[in-house]
Amino acid sequence: MRGLTVGRSPGKARKSVQAASTAVAVFVALGVSLSGCGAGGTGARDEGPAHADAVGGAASSSPAASPSKVPDRVDPVRLVKADPRVSAEVKRELKPCVADEYPVDVSYGELTGGPADDVVVNVLTCGDAVGVGSYVYREEDGAYQNVFKAEEPPVYAEIDRGDLVVTKQVYEKGDPVSSPSGENVITYRWASGRFTEEFRTHNDYSNAAGNVPTPVPEPES
């Protein structure tokens, strides 16, 4: 991604003579090679397969790309339904929306520094995808244990650079489900065997977006 510059040399004339001598030598060598071809030999064609082998050897010496690490998958539905810390209301919401498709989002990542990736599960509603429960599971002694839960809908949890970020939408009186008035964003960090709140922010949504009245067309003259 960088460059190089070369300047003039005081021995330019001497180098020109050397270049001319080298050119003569190249023509002589070329004449010998062509005479070999005329005598029935394979000549320069013999170099083809050898060159291909050399390229192949160089390619084979390159290190093979290592496969990406894939986290151990869990069954989030079974995990939530078997969890005694999950409320009965959330378990009732956890049902297939279409065929065997359940309304759950699952994320894997490092939150607690455990022996395996932690698992974040968000349970949603089928109709409008409102988060009704967010949970974090940590592997302990070969089993996943619930180390965090939030069940005040609408709620959604995510992994952000090693922190747990939970978003809770805020509704005022009269707000439809699709249009909350704002949100609270809370960041948690794992310390001393539990999640503790680090900081939170509140965002108010604009009421102007999407509510601009359509101008009435002027009547034709």
Short mmCIF file of C-alpha atoms in Angstrom, two decimals:
data_model
loop_
_atom_site.label_atom_id
_atom_site.label_comp_id
_atom_site.label_asym_id
_atom_site.label_seq_id
_atom_site.Cartn_x
_atom_site.Cartn_y
_atom_site.Cartn_z
CA MET A 1 0.00 0.00 0.00
CA ARG A 2 3.09 2.30 -0.24
CA GLY A 3 5.43 3.54 -3.14
CA LEU A 4 9.11 3.72 -4.28
CA THR A 5 11.07 6.36 -6.39
CA VAL A 6 14.36 5.83 -8.32
CA GLY A 7 16.75 8.74 -9.35
CA ARG A 8 19.36 9.18 -12.17
CA SER A 9 22.83 7.54 -11.97
CA PRO A 10 26.15 9.25 -12.96
CA GLY A 11 27.27 6.09 -14.77
CA LYS A 12 24.44 6.22 -17.30
CA ALA A 13 26.71 5.85 -20.38
CA ARG A 14 28.51 2.83 -18.93
CA LYS A 15 25.18 1.16 -18.17
CA SER A 16 23.98 1.78 -21.76
CA VAL A 17 26.96 -0.18 -23.11
CA GLN A 18 26.27 -3.01 -20.68
CA ALA A 19 22.62 -3.05 -21.76
CA ALA A 20 23.61 -3.32 -25.43
CA SER A 21 25.93 -6.24 -24.67
CA THR A 22 23.19 -7.97 -22.75
CA ALA A 23 20.78 -7.53 -25.70
CA VAL A 24 23.27 -9.20 -28.09
CA ALA A 25 23.61 -12.14 -25.71
CA VAL A 26 19.85 -12.54 -25.57
CA PHE A 27 19.57 -12.65 -29.39
CA VAL A 28 22.31 -15.28 -29.58
CA ALA A 29 20.55 -17.42 -26.98
CA LEU A 30 17.28 -17.05 -28.84
CA GLY A 31 18.89 -18.23 -32.09
CA VAL A 32 20.18 -21.36 -30.37
CA SER A 33 16.74 -22.07 -28.95
CA LEU A 34 15.05 -21.70 -32.35
CA SER A 35 17.59 -23.96 -34.03
CA GLY A 36 16.77 -26.60 -31.45
CA CYS A 37 13.09 -26.39 -32.40
CA GLY A 38 13.95 -26.78 -36.11
CA ALA A 39 15.97 -29.94 -35.37
CA GLY A 40 12.86 -31.72 -34.10
CA GLY A 41 13.33 -31.19 -30.37
CA THR A 42 10.57 -29.97 -28.10
CA GLY A 43 12.52 -26.77 -27.35
CA ALA A 44 10.65 -24.12 -25.39
CA ARG A 45 7.52 -26.30 -25.18
CA ASP A 46 9.24 -28.46 -22.57
CA GLU A 47 9.07 -25.54 -20.20
CA GLY A 48 5.25 -25.46 -20.18
CA PRO A 49 4.50 -28.43 -17.89
CA ALA A 50 7.47 -27.60 -15.67
CA HIS A 51 6.15 -24.07 -15.18
CA ALA A 52 2.69 -25.40 -14.31
CA ASP A 53 4.19 -27.77 -11.73
CA ALA A 54 6.08 -24.89 -10.17
CA VAL A 55 2.92 -22.84 -9.88
CA GLY A 56 1.05 -25.77 -8.41
CA GLY A 57 3.80 -26.34 -5.87
CA ALA A 58 3.71 -22.71 -4.80
CA ALA A 59 -0.04 -22.85 -4.38
CA SER A 60 0.08 -26.05 -2.34
CA SER A 61 2.58 -24.51 0.04
CA SER A 62 0.11 -21.79 1.05
CA PRO A 63 -1.47 -22.41 4.46
CA ALA A 64 -5.05 -23.68 4.31
CA ALA A 65 -7.75 -21.35 5.61
CA SER A 66 -8.87 -22.44 9.07
CA PRO A 67 -12.64 -22.88 9.49
CA SER A 68 -14.50 -20.24 11.47
CA LYS A 69 -15.46 -21.18 15.00
CA VAL A 70 -19.16 -21.98 15.23
CA PRO A 71 -20.70 -21.77 18.71
CA ASP A 72 -22.49 -24.78 20.12
CA ARG A 73 -26.14 -24.43 19.21
CA VAL A 74 -28.87 -24.78 21.83
CA ASP A 75 -32.60 -25.40 21.58
CA PRO A 76 -33.92 -22.04 22.81
CA VAL A 77 -37.54 -23.20 23.03
CA ARG A 78 -36.68 -26.16 25.21
CA LEU A 79 -34.31 -23.98 27.26
CA VAL A 80 -37.00 -21.39 28.02
CA LYS A 81 -39.82 -23.83 28.64
CA ALA A 82 -37.70 -25.85 31.10
CA ASP A 83 -36.52 -22.73 32.93
CA PRO A 84 -38.28 -22.29 36.30
CA ARG A 85 -37.34 -18.57 36.30
CA VAL A 86 -39.41 -17.88 33.18
CA SER A 87 -42.93 -16.72 33.97
CA ALA A 88 -46.00 -18.73 33.02
CA GLU A 89 -47.22 -15.82 30.85
CA VAL A 90 -44.09 -15.91 28.68
CA LYS A 91 -44.27 -19.68 28.36
CA ARG A 92 -47.87 -19.34 27.12
CA GLU A 93 -46.71 -16.84 24.48
CA LEU A 94 -43.99 -19.24 23.32
CA LYS A 95 -45.91 -21.18 20.71
CA PRO A 96 -45.38 -21.75 16.98
CA CYS A 97 -46.42 -18.93 14.68
CA VAL A 98 -46.25 -20.96 11.46
CA ALA A 99 -45.76 -24.75 11.40
CA ASP A 100 -42.83 -25.34 13.79
CA GLU A 101 -41.40 -21.79 13.63
CA TYR A 102 -41.23 -20.21 17.10
CA PRO A 103 -40.95 -16.44 17.70
CA VAL A 104 -37.51 -16.44 19.30
CA ASP A 105 -34.27 -14.59 18.50
CA VAL A 106 -31.02 -16.16 19.71
CA SER A 107 -27.55 -14.59 20.01
CA TYR A 108 -24.26 -16.20 21.02
CA GLY A 109 -21.30 -14.33 22.46
CA GLU A 110 -19.03 -13.70 25.43
CA LEU A 111 -20.72 -11.87 28.28
CA THR A 112 -19.74 -13.67 31.49
CA GLY A 113 -16.30 -15.09 30.68
CA GLY A 114 -17.56 -18.65 31.07
CA PRO A 115 -16.17 -21.80 29.40
CA ALA A 116 -18.54 -21.42 26.42
CA ASP A 117 -20.41 -18.68 24.60
CA ASP A 118 -23.30 -17.22 26.55
CA VAL A 119 -26.76 -17.43 25.01
CA VAL A 120 -29.21 -14.52 24.78
CA VAL A 121 -32.81 -15.48 24.03
CA ASN A 122 -35.58 -13.02 23.17
CA VAL A 123 -39.17 -14.28 23.16
CA LEU A 124 -41.49 -12.31 20.85
CA THR A 125 -45.16 -12.26 20.01
CA CYS A 126 -46.25 -13.75 16.70
CA GLY A 127 -48.42 -10.91 15.46
CA ASP A 128 -46.35 -7.75 15.95
CA ALA A 129 -42.98 -9.17 17.15
CA VAL A 130 -43.12 -7.40 20.51
CA GLY A 131 -40.50 -8.66 22.95
CA VAL A 132 -42.15 -10.21 26.01
CA GLY A 133 -39.07 -11.70 27.65
CA SER A 134 -35.27 -11.53 27.41
CA TYR A 135 -32.91 -14.02 29.06
CA VAL A 136 -29.19 -14.76 29.34
CA TYR A 137 -27.95 -18.31 29.85
CA ARG A 138 -24.45 -19.18 31.05
CA GLU A 139 -22.91 -22.64 30.85
CA GLU A 140 -22.07 -24.02 34.28
CA ASP A 141 -21.00 -27.64 34.88
CA GLY A 142 -22.20 -28.72 31.44
CA ALA A 143 -25.66 -27.13 31.72
CA TYR A 144 -27.03 -23.68 30.93
CA GLN A 145 -28.18 -21.56 33.87
CA ASN A 146 -30.37 -18.46 33.73
CA VAL A 147 -28.28 -15.50 34.95
CA PHE A 148 -30.51 -12.65 33.71
CA LYS A 149 -34.15 -12.04 32.85
CA ALA A 150 -36.30 -9.09 31.86
CA GLU A 151 -40.03 -9.63 31.40
CA GLU A 152 -41.48 -6.12 31.18
CA PRO A 153 -42.68 -5.88 27.56
CA PRO A 154 -41.73 -4.51 25.15
CA VAL A 155 -38.15 -5.57 25.86
CA TYR A 156 -35.20 -6.76 23.77
CA ALA A 157 -31.65 -7.79 24.76
CA GLU A 158 -28.48 -7.76 22.64
CA ILE A 159 -24.73 -8.36 22.97
CA ASP A 160 -22.68 -5.24 22.31
CA ARG A 161 -18.87 -5.55 22.59
CA GLY A 162 -19.03 -7.78 25.64
CA ASP A 163 -21.85 -5.89 27.36
CA LEU A 164 -25.51 -6.77 27.67
CA VAL A 165 -27.71 -4.01 26.23
CA VAL A 166 -31.43 -4.14 27.03
CA THR A 167 -33.89 -1.87 25.22
CA LYS A 168 -37.29 -1.18 26.77
CA GLN A 169 -39.76 0.81 24.71
CA VAL A 170 -41.83 3.41 26.53
CA TYR A 171 -45.51 4.03 25.81
CA GLU A 172 -47.60 6.97 26.85
CA LYS A 173 -51.36 6.93 27.16
CA GLY A 174 -52.92 6.49 23.75
CA ASP A 175 -49.78 5.20 21.99
CA PRO A 176 -50.48 2.32 19.57
CA VAL A 177 -48.29 -0.77 19.85
CA SER A 178 -46.50 0.16 16.62
CA SER A 179 -45.63 3.70 17.78
CA PRO A 180 -44.04 4.00 21.25
CA SER A 181 -43.13 7.45 22.55
CA GLY A 182 -39.53 6.53 23.35
CA GLU A 183 -37.15 3.96 24.75
CA ASN A 184 -34.82 3.27 27.67
CA VAL A 185 -31.50 1.67 26.75
CA ILE A 186 -29.77 0.01 29.71
CA THR A 187 -26.23 -1.39 29.59
CA TYR A 188 -25.29 -4.21 31.98
CA ARG A 189 -21.83 -5.65 32.70
CA TRP A 190 -20.93 -8.97 34.32
CA ALA A 191 -19.11 -8.52 37.63
CA SER A 192 -18.81 -10.63 40.79
CA GLY A 193 -21.04 -13.37 39.40
CA ARG A 194 -23.95 -11.19 38.28
CA PHE A 195 -25.01 -8.45 35.86
CA THR A 196 -24.90 -4.92 37.22
CA GLU A 197 -26.24 -1.80 35.53
CA GLU A 198 -23.47 0.42 34.13
CA PHE A 199 -25.49 3.23 32.61
CA ARG A 200 -28.74 4.00 30.83
CA THR A 201 -30.01 6.44 28.24
CA HIS A 202 -33.49 7.59 27.31
CA ASN A 203 -34.54 8.43 23.76
CA ASP A 204 -37.73 10.26 22.81
CA TYR A 205 -39.13 9.47 19.39
CA SER A 206 -40.30 12.24 17.08
CA ASN A 207 -44.03 12.50 16.48
CA ALA A 208 -43.50 14.37 13.24
CA ALA A 209 -42.01 11.51 11.22
CA GLY A 210 -44.68 9.75 9.21
CA ASN A 211 -47.37 12.21 10.26
CA VAL A 212 -46.79 14.92 7.66
CA PRO A 213 -50.14 15.78 6.05
CA THR A 214 -50.44 15.16 2.34
CA PRO A 215 -50.91 18.44 0.44
CA VAL A 216 -54.33 18.86 -1.15
CA PRO A 217 -54.06 19.14 -4.97
CA GLU A 218 -55.28 22.38 -6.46
CA PRO A 219 -58.46 22.13 -8.55
CA GLU A 220 -57.99 22.17 -12.30
CA SER A 221 -58.83 25.47 -13.99
#
